[in-house]
Amino acid sequence: MELLNLTVKQWTSCLLLGFLIFFASLASLSDAEIHYHQFVIEARPVKRLCRTHNTITVNGQFPGPTLEVRNGDTIIIKAINNARYNITLHWHGLHQRRNPWADGPEYVTQCPIQPGRSYTYRFTIQDQEGTLWWHAHSRWLRATVYGALIVYPKLGSPYPFPMPKKEIPILLGEWWDRNPMDVLRQALFTGAAPNVSDAFTINGQPGDLYRCSRKETVRFPVESGETILLRIINSALNQELFFGVANHKLTVVGVDTSYTKPFTTSVIVIGPGQTTNVLLTADQAPSRYYMAAHAYNSANAPFDNTTTTAILEYKSGPCNAKKRKSSAPVFPKLPGFNDTATAEAFTAQVKSAYHVKVPSVIDQNLFFTVGLGLINCTNPNSPRCQGPNGTRFTASMNNVSFVFPRRNSLMQAYYQGQPGVFTTDFPPVPPIKFDYTGNVSRGLWQPVPGTKLYKLKYGSRVQIVLQDTSIVTTEEHPMHLHGYEFYVIGRGFGNFNPSTDPAKFNFIDPPRRNTIGTPPGGWVAIRFVADNPGIWLMHCHIDSHLAWGLAMAFLVENGVGKLQTVQPPPLDLPRC
């Protein structure tokens, strides 16, 4: 009888627990929202640096609209292309589980939206929260087509740090005093490096230090004593940046969609594609203080050496208008343009807030060289060979310069079983082993063009070592993996040593990211589990390098059952 009573009690307890879990899940689902938006992509007059340009915008805004959602919400965005260029939109950092059709890179997961056409992006945010962003993923339209994508925790889930009084998105960008598409077109024709930008921007405005820009400088009013959360996004096209706020400390609390162990700094370094959340307390004498950003230039190459500014303005500052006007804001001390030591010291401090579960057993151990190259010309004096010594610039991974298809996207071709669009023979290691960061023979400077993918079985545990090379120049390449986040388990300078370097890997609290830079003349090691089927691009987020071919793509095969299989494409998916 006691055994029967015990069994009944256990069954009743399990049933009660089941009901509680069921109703909790219903409550969680009921909190989730569906957000409907319409993005009209069209040219609008935008004035910067004394001149007005017909600039590609979204809903007439530059930068574009900020999307604010919660973990678990669904977003439905109808993109209407009223511009004269093909376009796609990418939701940078979102996993897009089983849904590569919403990821956005042109000719990878979709054909572009042609002028006069539309496409509706539909996706649900699953187990992610933090600061992300969205941007065009077609040629150089990203220069002006971008905006913040803020994912708040689910209702009732607090931040793992003190609640800020307010939150401010800070979008760092670049501005060309001409059509960015013309800048790219000229570079691709001549084979030379593209012209550098004419200005950097904060939330679309260059700031006090540029011509015709002072009146529109962005101002952020704060009250003495309040703490604010700055959601900093590097949406610049080609440049890593240093950022700081005069006389104020910044406490880093998150990167991409991951919380970090808090640490305090006076400056952050942030690569194109990356986001960083910092807490700032208005604890200084009431006055005006510059926020500022300028280039971190890790390559031996021309760069934009200007500085963009915004103003942190205490509301309780001097009331006298003349006094306020005459007192210039305090300027922050930013590192030198080539201060790699400061950049690496900052990066080394970024760690996950908690003990994380890193794959310990590896199924795929990959080694990818990343870097620039040069194409030799039969006629070095021709207008199409204006690179160094009559060559053309190119870029590659494992000596393969990625070629985007044109007659179909990779994902559509794979799903439809169309042959001849790509191959699956991307090399897991460099075809030739050499001194990657030393004096490289000129015979290795010219890569082979190809549309090559690397195939992964569903559930594979993957390690990739990304090795920078000294071909043309060493450089920090911010590498972005679509469809995934990964743990950054190690980094170092020189050539990666598989015998000794793994002993220094961090398997306790490595940061989780979607974009990570290779140290200039060094390597970075990442791990992830390939549990998201589809075709996912991996590329340098310096867009001039992407145009030259610094990319590859993974083909992650379907697993078992519906939940491990790519969902069918939407009916309005664009055709090439």
Coordinates of C-alpha atoms in Angstrom, one line a residue:
M1 CA 0.0 0.0 0.0
E2 CA 2.8 2.4 0.9
L3 CA 4.4 1.6 -2.5
L4 CA 1.1 2.4 -4.3
N5 CA 0.6 5.7 -2.4
L6 CA 4.2 6.6 -3.2
T7 CA 3.6 5.8 -6.9
V8 CA 0.4 7.8 -7.0
K9 CA 2.1 10.8 -5.3
Q10 CA 5.0 10.7 -7.7
W11 CA 2.6 10.5 -10.7
T12 CA 0.5 13.4 -9.3
S13 CA 3.6 15.5 -8.7
C14 CA 4.9 14.8 -12.3
L15 CA 1.5 15.7 -13.7
L16 CA 1.4 18.9 -11.6
L17 CA 4.9 19.8 -12.8
G18 CA 3.9 19.0 -16.4
F19 CA 0.9 21.4 -16.1
L20 CA 3.1 24.1 -14.6
I21 CA 5.7 23.8 -17.4
F22 CA 2.9 23.8 -20.0
F23 CA 1.2 26.9 -18.6
A24 CA 4.6 28.6 -18.1
S25 CA 5.4 28.0 -21.8
L26 CA 1.9 29.3 -22.8
A27 CA 2.6 32.4 -20.7
S28 CA 6.0 32.8 -22.4
L29 CA 4.4 32.4 -25.8
S30 CA 1.7 34.9 -25.0
D31 CA 4.4 37.5 -24.1
A32 CA 5.9 37.2 -27.6
E33 CA 4.9 39.8 -30.1
I34 CA 4.8 40.0 -33.9
H35 CA 6.3 43.2 -35.3
Y36 CA 5.2 44.3 -38.8
H37 CA 7.3 46.9 -40.6
Q38 CA 7.6 48.2 -44.1
F39 CA 11.0 49.3 -45.4
V40 CA 10.9 51.5 -48.5
I41 CA 14.4 51.7 -50.0
E42 CA 14.8 54.7 -52.1
A43 CA 17.1 57.7 -52.9
R44 CA 16.5 60.8 -50.9
P45 CA 18.5 64.1 -50.7
V46 CA 20.9 64.0 -47.8
K47 CA 23.2 66.9 -47.0
R48 CA 26.6 66.3 -45.4
L49 CA 29.9 68.2 -45.6
C50 CA 28.2 71.2 -47.4
R51 CA 26.9 69.0 -50.3
T52 CA 23.6 67.3 -51.0
H53 CA 23.6 63.8 -52.5
N54 CA 20.8 61.5 -53.6
T55 CA 21.5 58.9 -51.0
I56 CA 19.9 55.4 -50.7
T57 CA 17.9 55.4 -47.5
V58 CA 15.2 53.4 -45.7
N59 CA 11.9 55.2 -45.1
G60 CA 13.7 58.4 -45.9
Q61 CA 16.0 58.0 -42.8
F62 CA 19.8 57.9 -42.6
P63 CA 20.6 55.9 -40.6
G64 CA 17.5 53.7 -41.0
P65 CA 14.8 52.9 -38.4
T66 CA 15.8 51.3 -35.1
L67 CA 14.0 48.0 -34.5
E68 CA 13.2 47.3 -30.8
V69 CA 12.1 43.7 -30.0
R70 CA 12.3 41.1 -27.3
N71 CA 13.8 37.6 -27.3
G72 CA 11.1 35.3 -28.7
D73 CA 9.4 38.0 -30.9
T74 CA 8.7 37.5 -34.6
I75 CA 9.6 40.2 -37.1
I76 CA 7.9 40.6 -40.5
I77 CA 9.4 43.3 -42.7
K78 CA 8.3 44.0 -46.3
A79 CA 11.3 45.5 -48.2
I80 CA 10.1 47.5 -51.2
N81 CA 13.0 48.4 -53.5
N82 CA 12.3 51.8 -55.1
A83 CA 16.0 52.5 -55.7
R84 CA 17.9 51.9 -58.9
Y85 CA 20.1 49.2 -57.5
N86 CA 19.5 45.5 -56.7
I87 CA 19.4 45.2 -52.9
T88 CA 19.1 42.7 -50.0
L89 CA 18.9 43.1 -46.3
H90 CA 20.8 41.2 -43.6
W91 CA 19.9 41.0 -39.9
H92 CA 23.4 40.9 -38.6
G93 CA 24.0 38.4 -35.8
L94 CA 20.5 36.7 -35.8
H95 CA 20.8 32.9 -36.1
Q96 CA 17.9 32.5 -38.5
R97 CA 17.3 28.9 -37.3
R98 CA 16.5 26.7 -40.3
N99 CA 15.6 29.8 -42.1
P100 CA 18.5 30.9 -44.4
W101 CA 15.9 32.5 -46.7
A102 CA 15.7 35.5 -44.3
D103 CA 19.5 35.9 -43.9
G104 CA 20.0 38.2 -46.8
P105 CA 23.5 38.1 -48.4
E106 CA 22.9 38.5 -52.2
Y107 CA 23.6 35.5 -54.3
V108 CA 24.2 33.4 -51.2
T109 CA 20.8 32.8 -49.5
Q110 CA 18.7 34.8 -52.0
C111 CA 18.8 36.6 -55.3
P112 CA 18.6 40.3 -54.8
I113 CA 15.4 42.4 -54.8
Q114 CA 15.4 44.1 -58.1
P115 CA 14.3 47.7 -58.6
G116 CA 10.5 47.9 -58.5
R117 CA 10.1 44.6 -56.6
S118 CA 9.6 43.6 -53.0
Y119 CA 10.4 40.8 -50.6
T120 CA 9.1 40.1 -47.1
Y121 CA 11.6 38.9 -44.5
R122 CA 10.0 36.7 -41.8
F123 CA 11.9 35.4 -38.8
T124 CA 11.7 34.7 -35.1
I125 CA 14.3 35.6 -32.6
Q126 CA 15.3 32.5 -30.6
D127 CA 17.3 32.6 -27.4
Q128 CA 19.2 35.8 -28.2
E129 CA 19.3 39.2 -26.6
G130 CA 21.6 42.2 -26.9
T131 CA 22.6 44.8 -29.5
L132 CA 22.5 43.8 -33.1
W133 CA 21.9 45.7 -36.3
W134 CA 20.6 45.3 -39.8
H135 CA 22.2 46.4 -43.1
A136 CA 22.2 46.0 -46.9
H137 CA 24.2 43.0 -48.0
S138 CA 24.6 44.0 -51.6
R139 CA 27.7 45.7 -52.9
W140 CA 28.4 49.0 -51.0
L141 CA 24.8 50.0 -50.3
R142 CA 25.6 49.2 -46.7
A143 CA 27.3 52.6 -46.6
T144 CA 24.0 54.3 -45.9
V145 CA 21.4 51.4 -45.6
Y146 CA 21.7 50.3 -42.0
G147 CA 20.1 50.7 -38.6
A148 CA 20.1 49.3 -35.0
L149 CA 18.3 46.1 -34.0
I150 CA 17.9 45.9 -30.3
V151 CA 16.8 42.7 -28.7
Y152 CA 15.6 43.1 -25.1
P153 CA 15.3 40.2 -22.7
K154 CA 11.9 38.5 -22.3
L155 CA 9.5 40.3 -20.0
G156 CA 10.4 39.6 -16.4
S157 CA 14.1 38.8 -17.2
P158 CA 16.4 41.5 -15.9
Y159 CA 19.8 42.5 -17.2
P160 CA 22.7 40.9 -15.2
F161 CA 23.9 44.5 -14.3
P162 CA 22.2 47.5 -12.7
M163 CA 19.3 48.8 -14.7
P164 CA 20.4 52.0 -16.6
K165 CA 18.3 55.1 -16.5
K166 CA 18.3 55.3 -20.3
E167 CA 19.7 53.5 -23.3
I168 CA 21.2 55.2 -26.4
P169 CA 22.2 53.4 -29.7
I170 CA 25.5 54.8 -31.0
L171 CA 25.9 53.9 -34.7
L172 CA 29.4 54.6 -36.0
G173 CA 29.6 55.0 -39.8
E174 CA 31.5 56.3 -42.7
W175 CA 30.5 58.9 -45.3
W176 CA 31.8 59.5 -48.8
D177 CA 31.3 62.9 -50.5
R178 CA 30.1 61.0 -53.6
N179 CA 28.0 58.0 -54.4
P180 CA 29.6 55.0 -52.6
M181 CA 28.5 52.7 -55.4
D182 CA 30.6 54.8 -57.8
V183 CA 33.6 54.5 -55.5
L184 CA 33.3 50.7 -55.6
R185 CA 32.7 50.7 -59.3
Q186 CA 35.9 52.7 -59.9
A187 CA 38.0 50.4 -57.7
L188 CA 36.7 47.2 -59.3
F189 CA 37.4 48.7 -62.7
T190 CA 40.9 49.9 -62.0
G191 CA 42.0 47.1 -59.7
A192 CA 43.3 49.7 -57.2
A193 CA 42.2 50.2 -53.6
P194 CA 39.0 52.3 -53.3
N195 CA 39.1 55.9 -52.1
V196 CA 38.9 56.2 -48.4
S197 CA 35.9 57.8 -46.8
D198 CA 35.7 61.6 -46.3
A199 CA 34.2 61.4 -42.8
F200 CA 33.2 59.2 -40.0
T201 CA 29.8 59.6 -38.4
I202 CA 27.9 59.1 -35.1
N203 CA 24.2 58.4 -35.8
G204 CA 24.7 59.7 -39.3
Q205 CA 26.3 63.0 -38.4
P206 CA 30.0 63.8 -38.8
G207 CA 30.3 66.3 -35.9
D208 CA 32.0 69.5 -35.0
L209 CA 35.4 68.8 -36.7
Y210 CA 34.1 68.7 -40.2
R211 CA 33.0 71.4 -42.6
C212 CA 29.3 72.4 -42.5
S213 CA 28.6 69.9 -39.7
R214 CA 28.6 71.8 -36.4
K215 CA 24.9 72.7 -36.2
E216 CA 23.8 69.0 -36.8
T217 CA 26.3 67.5 -34.3
V218 CA 24.4 64.9 -32.3
R219 CA 23.8 65.8 -28.6
F220 CA 22.9 63.4 -25.8
P221 CA 21.4 65.2 -22.7
V222 CA 22.1 63.5 -19.4
E223 CA 21.3 64.3 -15.7
S224 CA 24.1 64.3 -13.2
G225 CA 24.5 61.0 -11.5
E226 CA 22.4 58.9 -13.9
T227 CA 23.8 55.8 -15.5
I228 CA 23.1 55.2 -19.2
L229 CA 23.7 52.2 -21.5
L230 CA 25.4 53.0 -24.7
R231 CA 24.7 50.4 -27.4
I232 CA 27.7 50.9 -29.7
I233 CA 27.6 49.5 -33.3
N234 CA 30.4 49.8 -35.8
S235 CA 28.4 50.1 -39.1
A236 CA 31.4 51.6 -40.9
L237 CA 32.1 50.0 -44.3
N238 CA 35.8 49.5 -44.1
Q239 CA 37.3 50.7 -40.9
E240 CA 37.9 49.5 -37.3
L241 CA 37.5 52.3 -34.8
F242 CA 38.6 53.5 -31.4
F243 CA 35.8 55.1 -29.4
G244 CA 35.8 57.1 -26.1
V245 CA 34.0 59.7 -24.0
A246 CA 36.0 62.5 -22.5
N247 CA 36.6 62.2 -18.7
H248 CA 34.2 59.3 -18.5
K249 CA 34.9 55.6 -17.8
L250 CA 33.1 53.0 -19.8
T251 CA 32.1 49.7 -18.2
V252 CA 31.8 46.9 -20.8
V253 CA 28.9 44.6 -20.1
G254 CA 28.1 42.9 -23.4
V255 CA 29.3 42.2 -27.0
D256 CA 27.0 41.2 -29.8
T257 CA 24.3 39.1 -28.1
S258 CA 26.3 38.0 -25.1
Y259 CA 26.8 39.4 -21.6
T260 CA 30.4 39.8 -20.5
K261 CA 32.3 40.0 -17.2
P262 CA 32.1 43.8 -16.5
F263 CA 35.4 45.7 -16.9
T264 CA 36.2 49.4 -17.0
T265 CA 38.1 51.1 -19.7
S266 CA 38.6 54.6 -21.1
V267 CA 38.5 53.4 -24.8
I268 CA 37.0 50.6 -26.8
V269 CA 38.1 49.2 -30.1
I270 CA 35.3 47.9 -32.4
G271 CA 35.5 46.3 -35.8
P272 CA 33.0 46.6 -38.6
G273 CA 30.0 44.4 -37.8
Q274 CA 30.7 44.2 -34.0
T275 CA 28.6 45.7 -31.2
T276 CA 29.6 46.6 -27.7
N277 CA 27.4 47.6 -24.7
V278 CA 28.9 49.9 -22.1
L279 CA 27.6 51.6 -19.0
L280 CA 28.5 55.2 -18.5
T281 CA 27.7 57.1 -15.3
A282 CA 27.4 60.9 -15.5
D283 CA 29.7 61.5 -12.6
Q284 CA 31.7 64.5 -13.9
A285 CA 31.3 68.2 -13.3
P286 CA 28.3 69.4 -15.3
S287 CA 29.5 70.5 -18.6
R288 CA 29.8 69.2 -22.2
Y289 CA 32.0 66.3 -23.2
Y290 CA 32.9 64.9 -26.6
M291 CA 32.2 61.3 -27.6
A292 CA 34.7 60.7 -30.4
A293 CA 35.8 57.9 -32.7
H294 CA 38.7 57.6 -35.1
A295 CA 40.4 54.9 -37.1
Y296 CA 42.3 51.9 -35.7
N297 CA 44.5 51.2 -38.8
S298 CA 46.3 47.9 -38.5
A299 CA 47.4 47.7 -42.1
N300 CA 50.1 49.4 -44.1
A301 CA 47.5 51.2 -46.2
P302 CA 45.9 54.6 -46.7
F303 CA 43.0 55.4 -44.3
D304 CA 40.6 58.1 -43.2
N305 CA 42.5 59.9 -40.4
T306 CA 39.6 62.2 -39.4
T307 CA 37.6 62.1 -36.2
T308 CA 33.9 62.1 -35.6
T309 CA 32.2 63.6 -32.5
A310 CA 29.0 63.8 -30.7
I311 CA 28.4 65.7 -27.4
L312 CA 27.4 64.4 -24.0
E313 CA 25.6 67.4 -22.5
Y314 CA 24.8 67.6 -18.8
K315 CA 21.3 69.2 -18.3
S316 CA 22.5 70.8 -15.1
G317 CA 25.4 72.6 -16.8
P318 CA 25.9 76.4 -16.8
C319 CA 22.6 78.2 -17.6
N320 CA 24.3 81.2 -19.2
A321 CA 23.9 80.7 -22.9
K322 CA 26.9 82.8 -23.8
K323 CA 29.1 80.9 -21.4
R324 CA 27.8 77.5 -22.7
K325 CA 28.4 78.5 -26.3
S326 CA 32.0 79.8 -25.7
S327 CA 33.1 76.8 -23.7
A328 CA 34.2 74.0 -26.1
P329 CA 33.5 70.5 -25.0
V330 CA 36.2 68.5 -23.4
F331 CA 37.9 66.1 -25.9
P332 CA 38.8 62.4 -25.0
K333 CA 42.3 61.0 -25.4
L334 CA 42.1 58.4 -28.1
P335 CA 44.9 55.9 -28.9
G336 CA 47.2 56.4 -31.9
F337 CA 45.8 55.2 -35.2
N338 CA 48.2 52.2 -35.2
D339 CA 48.1 51.3 -31.5
T340 CA 47.7 47.5 -31.8
A341 CA 48.8 47.0 -28.2
T342 CA 45.8 49.0 -26.9
A343 CA 43.5 47.2 -29.3
E344 CA 44.7 43.7 -28.2
A345 CA 44.7 44.6 -24.5
F346 CA 41.0 45.6 -24.8
T347 CA 40.1 42.5 -26.7
A348 CA 41.9 40.3 -24.2
Q349 CA 39.6 41.6 -21.4
V350 CA 36.4 40.5 -23.1
K351 CA 35.2 37.3 -21.5
S352 CA 31.8 35.6 -21.1
A353 CA 29.9 36.5 -17.9
Y354 CA 29.4 32.9 -17.0
H355 CA 31.2 29.6 -17.3
V356 CA 30.3 28.4 -20.8
K357 CA 30.1 25.0 -22.5
V358 CA 32.6 24.9 -25.3
P359 CA 32.8 21.8 -27.5
S360 CA 35.6 19.8 -26.1
V361 CA 35.8 17.1 -28.8
I362 CA 36.3 18.3 -32.3
D363 CA 34.9 16.6 -35.5
Q364 CA 36.2 19.2 -38.0
N365 CA 39.5 20.9 -37.3
L366 CA 39.9 23.6 -40.0
F367 CA 42.8 26.1 -40.7
F368 CA 42.0 29.1 -42.9
T369 CA 44.5 31.6 -44.1
V370 CA 42.9 35.1 -44.7
G371 CA 44.4 38.0 -46.4
L372 CA 45.0 40.1 -49.5
G373 CA 46.6 39.2 -52.7
L374 CA 47.5 40.6 -56.1
I375 CA 46.6 39.6 -59.6
N376 CA 49.3 39.9 -62.2
C377 CA 48.3 41.6 -65.4
T378 CA 49.5 40.8 -68.9
N379 CA 49.4 44.5 -69.6
P380 CA 50.5 46.2 -66.4
N381 CA 50.0 49.7 -67.9
S382 CA 46.4 49.2 -68.7
P383 CA 43.6 51.3 -67.0
R384 CA 42.4 48.0 -65.4
C385 CA 45.7 47.3 -63.7
Q386 CA 46.2 50.3 -61.4
G387 CA 47.2 48.3 -58.2
P388 CA 50.7 48.1 -56.9
N389 CA 53.3 47.7 -59.7
G390 CA 50.6 47.3 -62.4
T391 CA 48.6 44.6 -60.6
R392 CA 45.0 44.3 -59.4
F393 CA 44.0 43.8 -55.8
T394 CA 42.3 40.6 -54.7
A395 CA 41.7 38.7 -51.5
S396 CA 41.2 35.1 -50.5
M397 CA 40.8 32.4 -47.8
N398 CA 43.0 29.3 -48.2
N399 CA 44.1 30.7 -51.6
V400 CA 40.5 30.7 -53.0
S401 CA 39.2 34.1 -54.0
F402 CA 35.4 33.7 -53.6
V403 CA 33.3 34.4 -56.7
F404 CA 29.6 35.2 -56.1
P405 CA 27.3 33.4 -58.5
R406 CA 24.9 35.5 -60.7
R407 CA 22.5 33.1 -62.3
N408 CA 21.1 31.8 -59.0
S409 CA 21.8 32.1 -55.3
L410 CA 23.8 29.3 -53.6
M411 CA 20.9 28.3 -51.3
Q412 CA 18.3 28.3 -54.1
A413 CA 20.6 26.2 -56.3
Y414 CA 21.2 23.7 -53.5
Y415 CA 17.5 23.5 -52.6
Q416 CA 16.5 23.1 -56.2
G417 CA 19.2 20.6 -57.0
Q418 CA 20.6 22.9 -59.7
P419 CA 24.2 21.8 -60.7
G420 CA 27.1 23.9 -61.8
V421 CA 26.5 26.9 -59.4
F422 CA 29.1 25.9 -56.8
T423 CA 31.4 23.0 -55.7
T424 CA 31.9 21.6 -52.2
D425 CA 35.7 21.3 -52.3
F426 CA 36.8 24.3 -50.3
P427 CA 40.2 23.2 -48.8
P428 CA 40.2 22.6 -45.0
V429 CA 43.8 23.7 -44.9
P430 CA 45.9 25.9 -47.2
P431 CA 46.9 24.1 -50.4
I432 CA 50.5 25.0 -49.7
K433 CA 52.1 25.4 -46.3
F434 CA 54.3 28.5 -46.0
D435 CA 55.5 31.1 -43.5
Y436 CA 52.2 32.9 -43.3
T437 CA 53.4 36.0 -41.5
G438 CA 57.0 36.1 -42.9
N439 CA 58.4 37.0 -46.2
V440 CA 56.0 35.3 -48.6
S441 CA 57.2 34.3 -52.1
R442 CA 55.5 36.3 -54.8
G443 CA 54.5 33.0 -56.4
L444 CA 51.9 32.7 -53.6
W445 CA 50.4 36.1 -53.9
Q446 CA 47.9 35.3 -56.6
P447 CA 44.9 33.2 -55.5
V448 CA 42.6 31.0 -57.6
P449 CA 39.0 32.3 -58.2
G450 CA 36.2 29.9 -57.3
T451 CA 32.7 29.4 -55.8
K452 CA 33.7 26.7 -53.3
L453 CA 31.8 25.6 -50.2
Y454 CA 32.8 23.5 -47.3
K455 CA 30.3 20.8 -46.3
L456 CA 29.5 20.1 -42.6
K457 CA 27.3 17.3 -41.2
Y458 CA 24.5 18.5 -38.9
G459 CA 25.8 18.6 -35.3
S460 CA 29.5 18.6 -36.2
R461 CA 31.7 20.2 -33.6
V462 CA 33.9 22.6 -35.5
Q463 CA 37.2 24.4 -34.7
I464 CA 38.6 27.0 -37.1
V465 CA 41.9 28.8 -36.8
L466 CA 41.9 32.0 -38.8
Q467 CA 45.4 32.9 -39.8
D468 CA 46.3 36.4 -41.1
T469 CA 49.0 36.5 -43.7
S470 CA 51.6 39.1 -44.6
I471 CA 50.8 39.0 -48.3
V472 CA 50.6 42.7 -49.3
T473 CA 50.2 43.7 -45.7
T474 CA 49.3 42.2 -42.3
E475 CA 45.9 43.4 -41.1
E476 CA 43.1 42.8 -38.6
H477 CA 40.3 41.2 -40.6
P478 CA 36.9 41.3 -38.8
M479 CA 35.5 37.9 -39.8
H480 CA 31.8 37.4 -39.6
L481 CA 30.0 34.0 -39.7
H482 CA 26.3 34.1 -40.7
G483 CA 23.8 31.9 -39.0
Y484 CA 26.0 31.2 -36.0
E485 CA 27.8 32.6 -32.9
F486 CA 31.1 31.0 -31.8
Y487 CA 33.4 30.9 -28.9
V488 CA 36.7 32.8 -29.3
I489 CA 39.0 30.4 -27.5
G490 CA 42.4 31.8 -28.3
R491 CA 44.4 34.3 -30.3
G492 CA 48.1 35.2 -30.7
F493 CA 50.7 36.8 -33.0
G494 CA 52.8 35.0 -35.6
N495 CA 52.0 31.7 -37.1
F496 CA 49.6 29.4 -35.2
N497 CA 51.5 26.5 -33.6
P498 CA 49.2 23.4 -33.3
S499 CA 51.6 21.8 -30.9
T500 CA 51.9 24.6 -28.3
D501 CA 49.2 27.2 -28.8
P502 CA 46.1 25.0 -27.9
A503 CA 47.5 24.7 -24.3
K504 CA 46.7 28.4 -23.9
F505 CA 43.0 28.0 -25.1
N506 CA 40.3 29.4 -22.8
F507 CA 37.6 26.8 -22.3
I508 CA 36.1 28.4 -19.2
D509 CA 34.8 31.9 -20.1
P510 CA 35.7 32.7 -23.7
P511 CA 33.6 35.4 -25.3
R512 CA 30.8 34.4 -27.7
R513 CA 30.7 36.5 -30.8
N514 CA 29.4 36.6 -34.4
T515 CA 32.3 38.8 -35.7
I516 CA 36.0 38.6 -34.5
G517 CA 39.2 40.2 -35.8
T518 CA 42.3 38.3 -36.6
P519 CA 45.3 40.0 -34.9
P520 CA 47.4 41.7 -37.5
G521 CA 50.1 39.2 -38.4
G522 CA 48.5 36.7 -36.0
W523 CA 45.7 34.1 -35.6
V524 CA 42.4 33.6 -33.8
A525 CA 40.7 30.2 -32.9
I526 CA 37.0 29.7 -32.7
R527 CA 34.6 26.8 -31.9
F528 CA 30.9 26.2 -32.6
V529 CA 28.5 23.3 -33.2
A530 CA 27.0 23.2 -36.7
D531 CA 23.4 22.8 -35.7
N532 CA 21.8 25.2 -38.1
P533 CA 21.2 23.7 -41.5
G534 CA 21.6 25.8 -44.6
I535 CA 24.3 27.7 -46.5
W536 CA 26.0 30.3 -44.4
L537 CA 28.6 32.9 -45.6
M538 CA 31.8 33.5 -43.7
H539 CA 33.6 36.7 -44.7
C540 CA 35.6 39.7 -43.8
H541 CA 33.4 42.6 -42.8
I542 CA 35.6 45.1 -44.4
D543 CA 33.5 45.5 -47.6
S544 CA 36.3 46.3 -49.9
H545 CA 37.9 42.9 -49.0
L546 CA 34.6 41.1 -49.5
A547 CA 34.3 42.6 -53.0
W548 CA 37.8 41.2 -53.7
G549 CA 36.9 37.7 -52.6
L550 CA 37.7 37.4 -48.9
A551 CA 34.9 35.0 -48.2
M552 CA 33.8 31.3 -48.2
A553 CA 30.6 29.5 -47.3
F554 CA 29.6 26.5 -45.2
L555 CA 27.0 24.1 -46.4
V556 CA 25.5 22.6 -43.2
E557 CA 23.5 19.5 -44.2
N558 CA 20.1 18.7 -42.8
G559 CA 19.9 16.5 -39.7
V560 CA 17.1 14.1 -38.7
G561 CA 13.5 15.3 -38.7
K562 CA 11.7 18.6 -39.2
L563 CA 13.5 20.5 -36.5
Q564 CA 16.9 19.7 -38.1
T565 CA 15.8 20.5 -41.6
V566 CA 15.8 23.8 -43.6
Q567 CA 12.2 25.0 -43.9
P568 CA 10.8 25.5 -47.4
P569 CA 11.5 28.8 -49.1
P570 CA 8.8 31.6 -49.1
L571 CA 6.7 32.0 -52.2
D572 CA 7.9 35.6 -52.8
L573 CA 11.6 34.7 -52.6
P574 CA 13.3 36.8 -55.4
R575 CA 14.5 35.2 -58.5
C576 CA 17.7 36.1 -60.3

